[in-house]
Amino acid sequence: MRFVFKTSYDADISLFKHRAQAVWYGLLLLLVLATPLYFVLIGDAYLLGEITGMLILAIAGMALMLLTGHTGLPSLGHATFMAFGCYLNINLLGAGLPWLIAFPLSGLIAGALGTMIALPVLRLHGVYLALATLAMSILTSDFVVIAEPWTGGIAGAAVPDINIFGIEINRYSTPYKFYYLVLAVAILMVWFYRNLLRTPTGRSFTAIRDSEISARAMGINLTRAKATSFFLSATTAGLAGALFGHSAGYVTNETFDLVMSITLLLMIVIGGLGFIHGAFFGAIVVGIIPVAIANGRTFLSTTFDVNINVPGLESALFAFILVCFILFEPMGLYGRWLKIRTYFELFPFYRKDMFKRQKSYLKTDRVQ
Amino acid sequence: MSLLEIENATLRFGGLVAVDNVSLQVNEGEVFALVGPNGAGKSTVFNLISRFYDPAEGSIRFDGKDLLKHTADQVPGFGIARTFQNIELFEQATVLQNLLVGRHRHRTTGLLSNIVFSPKAYREELRHRAAVEEVIDFLNLQPYRDKMIGGLPYGVRKVVELGRALASEPKLLLLDEPASGLSVEETQDMAFWIEDIQTQMGISVMMVEHDMGLVSAVSGRVMALADGKELATGTAAEVQSHPVVIEAYLGTGEISKTGTSRA
């Protein structure tokens, strides 16, 4: 086990706990930077597109993680904010704005709209907040149909290509550039997120999650902090939505439906609520399952001549995995990783209840 | 000069009068204790000061300012910090992070500088951490500094809660049953700390406490409440020997008389 001797406040403030950790994250950065090389070598960028998709999901996951995992406000409607971001991006690009302005602007406007919706909704707690956001998510596809002039309605809308200072980026024709662009946005978001958590703003969010009454007694304005969290979350979700649009190429009223909202929530629960890592782990699981099912089908039909075509297999598998996680590992994949690491660090002194939680994240499932 | 002035405060929950026309002053630099049987309205008085409840009548002034014109989250800004009877810590955070939340009222940076971690935000963090380390030093919390609250024993949590209140550098500290559930040694530590807080840091303390040993050891003035009404105010010894107070705690003796007549 590593003992860090802290000799300055920087040891607590800096992004990495010690040099070894910084080295590991440096290696991870090198790995993600070098990933496209592999696909250049095999000359097939299909899977790189899937990885890019995971990164986009991870950004959306971080948006929800901030709100649910760190502020304790459940949302079943984050696909709505993704839809805001996506359609705003399409329209701003259509209006002739350069991507570098249209993209952040679409996120910010999505955040502002999200906050406007959130202000009345934030008076609700726990299950009631979840229900209100669920309703919002159900309404989204109808609104997309109604707002046809901007969204193309049921027929859908094509998403223009990205153009940064003359560099054209398209998911299919330039998959490598698109990957690096998404990666850059993801890394920037992680950096913002980490900064938030080590400063008063982030601490006020976690304070609200753990005890609203004492957060107030410490001088935190609940309404303002919750609205701020919602704004940041909706902005990030909007950015993820805009990227998702670029990745899909064509979006309709069914793109950002309820299933997307639920998938996001599922992602962060599987990944581990309350950890930035959780968003990424969750995105990997959610991204791998469809690919694994498709490959499994191909394998079975080519090798054993067995054809499985069960409709809804993906959803069933998702649901099964979610139930398993809630039953056996409520802390998610990242929590499991922490436990395994602690087990080896402390061997043979690990105790089963070392990670026991006293309270759960949502006020509604607390036993009073 | 009195720091906190409550005048004729009354609070009703439906038909129940939880606080009935209570007036009290807490002077600068004193330790003031509220005692009384369960349900006397002691914690309710704290919740009035914290602005969790609105009094039906009366006024609450702190440092010359009318607290009733402000909301609960503005109260700490005047320099009032509090603890809770049933510890209300942030369970999923470390001791250090809990104490840092206590510094919230001294926050000077906004959202934007937090997100990009501007040099200003960095300097602010250094200041907060320096202040928090002093509290950790004062309360001997070093062994638990980076431990999650969820895994700490009850006695330590009590101290962390006191630390979180102290981290905000208050003028008035409201302690709701600081010694409840503590062992004899822990209660003694608490008594020393309260004395140090009063004498060295110059912070006025108002506390609700059942442990009369602690009350008489540290407090200057004591007020006894029962059924929301003031019974007596004075030194600990005066209040303890006051006939009305004894009656409120032990009854009038009429029941025991019927008991003896039957026997």
Short mmCIF file of C-alpha atoms in Angstrom, two decimals, chain A:
data_model
loop_
_atom_site.label_atom_id
_atom_site.label_comp_id
_atom_site.label_asym_id
_atom_site.label_seq_id
_atom_site.Cartn_x
_atom_site.Cartn_y
_atom_site.Cartn_z
CA MET A 1 0.00 0.00 0.00
CA ARG A 2 1.13 3.47 -0.80
CA PHE A 3 1.28 6.08 1.92
CA VAL A 4 1.37 9.62 0.67
CA PHE A 5 3.11 11.97 3.02
CA LYS A 6 1.45 15.29 2.52
CA THR A 7 3.77 18.20 2.97
CA SER A 8 1.74 20.93 1.30
CA TYR A 9 -1.87 21.76 0.52
CA ASP A 10 -1.09 21.04 -3.12
CA ALA A 11 -1.02 17.33 -2.30
CA ASP A 12 -4.75 17.55 -1.64
CA ILE A 13 -5.58 20.02 -4.36
CA SER A 14 -3.65 18.65 -7.32
CA LEU A 15 -5.41 16.46 -9.88
CA PHE A 16 -3.32 13.38 -9.16
CA LYS A 17 -2.71 11.95 -5.72
CA HIS A 18 0.90 10.98 -6.39
CA ARG A 19 3.35 10.67 -9.25
CA ALA A 20 2.58 7.02 -9.98
CA GLN A 21 -1.06 7.92 -10.51
CA ALA A 22 -0.09 10.74 -12.86
CA VAL A 23 2.05 8.28 -14.81
CA TRP A 24 -0.82 5.81 -15.12
CA TYR A 25 -3.18 8.48 -16.41
CA GLY A 26 -0.44 9.66 -18.77
CA LEU A 27 -0.19 6.14 -20.15
CA LEU A 28 -3.95 6.00 -20.53
CA LEU A 29 -3.83 9.28 -22.46
CA LEU A 30 -1.12 7.85 -24.73
CA LEU A 31 -3.24 4.74 -25.26
CA VAL A 32 -6.36 6.66 -26.30
CA LEU A 33 -4.23 8.93 -28.50
CA ALA A 34 -2.64 5.92 -30.19
CA THR A 35 -5.82 3.87 -30.58
CA PRO A 36 -6.53 5.10 -34.14
CA LEU A 37 -3.10 3.77 -35.22
CA TYR A 38 -4.38 0.23 -34.77
CA PHE A 39 -7.34 0.91 -37.03
CA VAL A 40 -5.08 2.54 -39.62
CA LEU A 41 -2.98 -0.63 -39.59
CA ILE A 42 -5.92 -2.99 -40.08
CA GLY A 43 -7.44 -0.52 -42.53
CA ASP A 44 -10.95 -0.70 -41.09
CA ALA A 45 -12.32 2.17 -39.03
CA TYR A 46 -15.71 0.65 -38.22
CA LEU A 47 -14.86 -0.16 -34.61
CA LEU A 48 -13.24 3.25 -34.14
CA GLY A 49 -16.67 4.71 -34.87
CA GLU A 50 -18.06 2.55 -32.06
CA ILE A 51 -15.35 3.80 -29.69
CA THR A 52 -16.16 7.39 -30.66
CA GLY A 53 -19.78 6.61 -29.89
CA MET A 54 -18.75 5.37 -26.43
CA LEU A 55 -16.88 8.61 -25.78
CA ILE A 56 -19.95 10.63 -26.73
CA LEU A 57 -22.07 8.49 -24.42
CA ALA A 58 -19.47 9.02 -21.70
CA ILE A 59 -19.81 12.81 -22.07
CA ALA A 60 -23.59 12.47 -21.75
CA GLY A 61 -22.97 10.14 -18.82
CA MET A 62 -20.81 12.76 -17.11
CA ALA A 63 -23.67 15.23 -17.54
CA LEU A 64 -26.05 12.93 -15.72
CA MET A 65 -23.39 11.89 -13.21
CA LEU A 66 -22.97 15.48 -12.09
CA LEU A 67 -26.69 15.82 -11.49
CA THR A 68 -27.54 12.37 -10.12
CA GLY A 69 -24.25 11.05 -8.80
CA HIS A 70 -22.92 14.25 -7.28
CA THR A 71 -25.94 16.46 -6.59
CA GLY A 72 -28.31 13.60 -5.77
CA LEU A 73 -31.03 14.73 -8.20
CA PRO A 74 -32.30 11.84 -10.32
CA SER A 75 -33.21 12.59 -13.91
CA LEU A 76 -34.94 10.29 -16.36
CA GLY A 77 -35.03 12.96 -19.02
CA HIS A 78 -31.51 13.74 -20.07
CA ALA A 79 -32.14 12.73 -23.67
CA THR A 80 -34.26 15.90 -23.82
CA PHE A 81 -31.23 18.10 -23.24
CA MET A 82 -29.26 16.06 -25.77
CA ALA A 83 -32.06 16.74 -28.25
CA PHE A 84 -31.90 20.47 -27.43
CA GLY A 85 -28.17 20.50 -28.07
CA CYS A 86 -28.39 18.46 -31.24
CA TYR A 87 -31.14 20.49 -32.93
CA LEU A 88 -29.69 23.82 -31.79
CA ASN A 89 -26.37 22.76 -33.28
CA ILE A 90 -28.02 21.83 -36.58
CA ASN A 91 -29.90 25.13 -36.76
CA LEU A 92 -26.97 27.30 -35.71
CA LEU A 93 -24.75 25.60 -38.28
CA GLY A 94 -27.55 26.01 -40.80
CA ALA A 95 -27.66 29.72 -39.98
CA GLY A 96 -24.05 29.93 -41.11
CA LEU A 97 -22.25 30.06 -37.76
CA PRO A 98 -18.84 28.38 -37.71
CA TRP A 99 -18.78 25.10 -35.78
CA LEU A 100 -16.42 26.43 -33.11
CA ILE A 101 -19.11 28.96 -32.13
CA ALA A 102 -22.23 26.96 -32.92
CA PHE A 103 -21.15 23.93 -30.88
CA PRO A 104 -20.49 25.61 -27.52
CA LEU A 105 -23.42 27.96 -28.06
CA SER A 106 -25.81 25.06 -28.61
CA GLY A 107 -24.62 23.56 -25.34
CA LEU A 108 -25.08 26.82 -23.45
CA ILE A 109 -28.55 27.46 -24.86
CA ALA A 110 -29.52 23.86 -24.07
CA GLY A 111 -28.25 24.51 -20.54
CA ALA A 112 -30.27 27.71 -20.23
CA LEU A 113 -33.44 26.00 -21.52
CA GLY A 114 -32.78 23.10 -19.20
CA THR A 115 -32.47 25.43 -16.22
CA MET A 116 -35.73 27.14 -17.17
CA ILE A 117 -37.46 23.75 -17.15
CA ALA A 118 -35.59 22.74 -14.00
CA LEU A 119 -36.54 25.68 -11.78
CA PRO A 120 -40.15 24.61 -11.19
CA VAL A 121 -39.25 20.90 -11.29
CA LEU A 122 -36.49 21.26 -8.69
CA ARG A 123 -39.05 21.84 -5.98
CA LEU A 124 -39.71 18.12 -6.20
CA HIS A 125 -37.67 15.44 -4.50
CA GLY A 126 -36.55 11.90 -5.24
CA VAL A 127 -39.14 9.79 -7.01
CA TYR A 128 -41.29 12.83 -7.85
CA LEU A 129 -38.39 14.58 -9.57
CA ALA A 130 -37.66 11.36 -11.47
CA LEU A 131 -41.31 11.21 -12.59
CA ALA A 132 -41.34 14.85 -13.71
CA THR A 133 -38.20 14.36 -15.78
CA LEU A 134 -39.63 11.12 -17.15
CA ALA A 135 -42.66 13.07 -18.38
CA MET A 136 -40.31 15.59 -19.99
CA SER A 137 -38.54 12.77 -21.78
CA ILE A 138 -41.80 11.32 -23.09
CA LEU A 139 -42.87 14.74 -24.39
CA THR A 140 -39.60 15.32 -26.23
CA SER A 141 -40.31 13.26 -29.31
CA ASP A 142 -43.71 14.93 -29.67
CA PHE A 143 -42.12 18.34 -29.43
CA VAL A 144 -39.60 17.37 -32.08
CA VAL A 145 -42.53 16.48 -34.36
CA ILE A 146 -44.35 19.73 -33.56
CA ALA A 147 -41.27 21.91 -34.09
CA GLU A 148 -40.95 20.69 -37.66
CA PRO A 149 -39.47 23.89 -39.17
CA TRP A 150 -36.40 23.47 -36.95
CA THR A 151 -36.26 19.73 -36.50
CA GLY A 152 -37.57 18.28 -39.76
CA GLY A 153 -40.32 16.51 -37.80
CA ILE A 154 -40.83 12.82 -38.49
CA ALA A 155 -38.82 12.99 -41.71
CA GLY A 156 -35.79 14.00 -39.67
CA ALA A 157 -32.92 16.33 -40.31
CA ALA A 158 -29.45 15.83 -41.72
CA VAL A 159 -26.59 17.03 -39.56
CA PRO A 160 -24.09 19.21 -41.44
CA ASP A 161 -20.41 18.33 -41.38
CA ILE A 162 -18.02 19.96 -38.95
CA ASN A 163 -15.70 22.58 -40.36
CA ILE A 164 -12.90 23.94 -38.19
CA PHE A 165 -10.74 26.50 -40.00
CA GLY A 166 -11.22 24.69 -43.27
CA ILE A 167 -10.72 21.19 -41.88
CA GLU A 168 -13.75 19.14 -42.83
CA ILE A 169 -14.72 16.51 -40.30
CA ASN A 170 -17.27 13.84 -41.05
CA ARG A 171 -17.88 10.69 -39.11
CA TYR A 172 -17.63 8.41 -42.17
CA SER A 173 -15.17 10.11 -44.48
CA THR A 174 -12.74 11.27 -41.76
CA PRO A 175 -13.33 8.95 -38.80
CA TYR A 176 -9.91 9.64 -37.28
CA LYS A 177 -10.39 13.40 -37.11
CA PHE A 178 -13.83 12.91 -35.64
CA TYR A 179 -12.40 10.58 -32.99
CA TYR A 180 -9.77 13.11 -31.94
CA LEU A 181 -12.34 15.91 -31.84
CA VAL A 182 -14.65 13.93 -29.57
CA LEU A 183 -11.69 12.86 -27.44
CA ALA A 184 -10.64 16.49 -27.01
CA VAL A 185 -14.14 17.47 -25.90
CA ALA A 186 -14.27 14.51 -23.51
CA ILE A 187 -10.90 15.35 -21.93
CA LEU A 188 -11.89 19.00 -21.58
CA MET A 189 -15.11 17.95 -19.86
CA VAL A 190 -13.25 15.65 -17.47
CA TRP A 191 -10.90 18.50 -16.61
CA PHE A 192 -13.82 20.88 -15.94
CA TYR A 193 -15.52 18.20 -13.88
CA ARG A 194 -12.43 17.53 -11.76
CA ASN A 195 -11.94 21.25 -11.18
CA LEU A 196 -15.53 21.56 -10.09
CA LEU A 197 -15.13 18.78 -7.54
CA ARG A 198 -12.08 20.35 -5.91
CA THR A 199 -13.62 23.80 -5.51
CA PRO A 200 -16.53 25.19 -3.46
CA THR A 201 -19.09 24.74 -6.25
CA GLY A 202 -18.61 20.98 -6.45
CA ARG A 203 -18.48 20.64 -2.69
CA SER A 204 -21.80 22.44 -2.38
CA PHE A 205 -23.29 19.89 -4.80
CA THR A 206 -22.12 16.88 -2.82
CA ALA A 207 -23.24 18.60 0.37
CA ILE A 208 -26.77 18.85 -1.04
CA ARG A 209 -26.65 15.20 -2.04
CA ASP A 210 -25.74 14.05 1.45
CA SER A 211 -27.77 16.40 3.66
CA GLU A 212 -29.90 19.26 2.41
CA ILE A 213 -30.60 20.60 5.87
CA SER A 214 -26.99 20.88 6.84
CA ALA A 215 -26.04 22.26 3.43
CA ARG A 216 -28.46 25.10 4.18
CA ALA A 217 -27.06 25.51 7.66
CA MET A 218 -23.61 25.96 6.07
CA GLY A 219 -24.88 28.80 3.94
CA ILE A 220 -25.53 27.01 0.66
CA ASN A 221 -28.44 28.43 -1.30
CA LEU A 222 -30.19 25.18 -2.28
CA THR A 223 -32.20 26.56 -5.19
CA ARG A 224 -29.23 28.30 -6.71
CA ALA A 225 -26.85 25.36 -6.28
CA LYS A 226 -29.35 22.89 -7.69
CA ALA A 227 -30.08 25.18 -10.64
CA THR A 228 -26.33 25.56 -11.24
CA SER A 229 -25.89 21.81 -11.22
CA PHE A 230 -28.82 21.45 -13.60
CA PHE A 231 -27.38 24.13 -15.88
CA LEU A 232 -23.97 22.48 -16.05
CA SER A 233 -25.54 19.08 -16.53
CA ALA A 234 -27.90 20.21 -19.28
CA THR A 235 -25.08 22.11 -21.01
CA THR A 236 -22.87 19.04 -21.05
CA ALA A 237 -25.77 16.87 -22.20
CA GLY A 238 -26.43 19.42 -24.95
CA LEU A 239 -22.82 19.20 -26.13
CA ALA A 240 -23.02 15.40 -26.06
CA GLY A 241 -26.26 15.63 -28.06
CA ALA A 242 -24.62 17.86 -30.67
CA LEU A 243 -21.74 15.38 -31.04
CA PHE A 244 -24.23 12.51 -31.11
CA GLY A 245 -25.94 14.24 -34.03
CA HIS A 246 -22.66 14.51 -35.92
CA SER A 247 -22.02 10.86 -35.17
CA ALA A 248 -25.46 9.72 -36.33
CA GLY A 249 -25.45 11.97 -39.39
CA TYR A 250 -29.24 12.03 -39.45
CA VAL A 251 -31.60 12.56 -36.54
CA THR A 252 -35.37 12.04 -36.25
CA ASN A 253 -37.95 12.34 -33.52
CA GLU A 254 -37.04 8.83 -32.40
CA THR A 255 -33.32 9.49 -31.87
CA PHE A 256 -33.58 11.07 -28.44
CA ASP A 257 -36.37 9.00 -27.00
CA LEU A 258 -37.11 7.64 -23.57
CA VAL A 259 -34.85 4.63 -24.15
CA MET A 260 -31.89 6.99 -24.53
CA SER A 261 -32.71 8.68 -21.21
CA ILE A 262 -32.99 5.36 -19.44
CA THR A 263 -29.81 4.10 -21.06
CA LEU A 264 -27.95 7.11 -19.65
CA LEU A 265 -29.22 6.42 -16.14
CA LEU A 266 -28.38 2.75 -16.55
CA MET A 267 -24.89 3.69 -17.65
CA ILE A 268 -24.05 5.70 -14.59
CA VAL A 269 -25.53 3.12 -12.21
CA ILE A 270 -23.56 0.30 -13.86
CA GLY A 271 -20.44 2.45 -13.98
CA GLY A 272 -20.68 3.61 -10.39
CA LEU A 273 -22.69 6.54 -9.02
CA GLY A 274 -20.61 9.40 -7.71
CA PHE A 275 -17.42 8.72 -9.69
CA ILE A 276 -16.33 10.38 -12.93
CA HIS A 277 -14.85 7.02 -13.89
CA GLY A 278 -18.34 5.57 -13.59
CA ALA A 279 -19.55 7.51 -16.62
CA PHE A 280 -16.77 6.02 -18.73
CA PHE A 281 -17.11 2.45 -17.44
CA GLY A 282 -20.85 2.64 -17.99
CA ALA A 283 -20.41 3.99 -21.52
CA ILE A 284 -18.04 1.13 -22.34
CA VAL A 285 -20.54 -1.47 -21.11
CA VAL A 286 -23.44 0.16 -22.92
CA GLY A 287 -21.32 0.54 -26.06
CA ILE A 288 -19.98 -3.02 -26.04
CA ILE A 289 -23.25 -4.89 -25.51
CA PRO A 290 -24.79 -4.20 -28.97
CA VAL A 291 -21.47 -4.97 -30.67
CA ALA A 292 -21.10 -8.16 -28.63
CA ILE A 293 -24.63 -9.26 -29.49
CA ALA A 294 -24.11 -8.58 -33.19
CA ASN A 295 -20.78 -10.44 -33.22
CA GLY A 296 -22.27 -13.29 -31.21
CA ARG A 297 -25.09 -13.62 -33.73
CA THR A 298 -22.69 -13.67 -36.65
CA PHE A 299 -20.50 -16.22 -34.90
CA LEU A 300 -23.43 -18.52 -34.12
CA SER A 301 -24.88 -18.35 -37.61
CA THR A 302 -21.59 -18.85 -39.46
CA THR A 303 -20.07 -21.50 -37.19
CA PHE A 304 -23.05 -23.48 -35.95
CA ASP A 305 -25.68 -22.35 -38.44
CA VAL A 306 -27.88 -21.23 -35.56
CA ASN A 307 -29.91 -18.11 -36.13
CA ILE A 308 -31.14 -16.22 -33.10
CA ASN A 309 -33.44 -13.37 -33.87
CA VAL A 310 -35.15 -12.48 -30.66
CA PRO A 311 -36.61 -8.98 -30.80
CA GLY A 312 -35.74 -6.89 -27.76
CA LEU A 313 -32.76 -9.03 -26.82
CA GLU A 314 -30.63 -5.94 -26.20
CA SER A 315 -33.14 -4.30 -23.87
CA ALA A 316 -33.62 -7.54 -21.97
CA LEU A 317 -29.88 -7.95 -21.53
CA PHE A 318 -29.54 -4.33 -20.36
CA ALA A 319 -32.33 -4.81 -17.86
CA PHE A 320 -30.78 -8.06 -16.61
CA ILE A 321 -27.38 -6.43 -16.14
CA LEU A 322 -28.94 -3.46 -14.32
CA VAL A 323 -30.83 -5.74 -11.94
CA CYS A 324 -27.66 -7.72 -11.25
CA PHE A 325 -25.72 -4.54 -10.47
CA ILE A 326 -28.37 -3.16 -8.12
CA LEU A 327 -28.52 -6.52 -6.33
CA PHE A 328 -24.84 -7.40 -6.16
CA GLU A 329 -22.79 -4.26 -6.74
CA PRO A 330 -24.66 -1.02 -6.03
CA MET A 331 -21.38 0.87 -6.28
CA GLY A 332 -21.04 -0.09 -9.92
CA LEU A 333 -18.01 -1.20 -11.90
CA TYR A 334 -15.77 1.52 -10.50
CA GLY A 335 -16.80 0.58 -6.98
CA ARG A 336 -15.93 -3.04 -7.75
CA TRP A 337 -12.54 -1.94 -9.07
CA LEU A 338 -11.91 0.08 -5.89
CA LYS A 339 -12.78 -2.94 -3.77
CA ILE A 340 -10.48 -5.27 -5.70
CA ARG A 341 -7.65 -2.75 -5.50
CA THR A 342 -8.12 -2.22 -1.77
CA TYR A 343 -8.24 -5.99 -1.28
CA PHE A 344 -4.78 -6.39 -2.76
CA GLU A 345 -3.37 -3.25 -1.16
CA LEU A 346 -4.41 -4.35 2.31
CA PHE A 347 -4.01 -8.10 1.83
CA PRO A 348 -4.82 -9.95 4.06
CA PHE A 349 -6.61 -7.32 6.11
CA TYR A 350 -9.49 -6.43 3.82
CA ARG A 351 -12.86 -6.47 5.52
CA LYS A 352 -16.15 -7.00 3.71
CA ASP A 353 -17.85 -3.98 5.23
CA MET A 354 -15.11 -1.49 4.41
CA PHE A 355 -17.21 0.11 1.71
CA LYS A 356 -20.51 -0.22 3.49
CA ARG A 357 -22.70 2.75 2.81
CA GLN A 358 -24.70 4.33 5.56
CA LYS A 359 -27.08 6.20 3.36
CA SER A 360 -28.04 5.88 -0.25
CA TYR A 361 -27.96 8.60 -2.85
CA LEU A 362 -31.60 9.38 -3.16
CA LYS A 363 -33.43 10.79 -0.19
CA THR A 364 -36.44 8.65 -1.04
CA ASP A 365 -34.71 5.36 -0.40
CA ARG A 366 -33.31 6.35 2.92
CA VAL A 367 -34.69 4.47 5.85
CA GLN A 368 -35.59 7.13 8.33
#
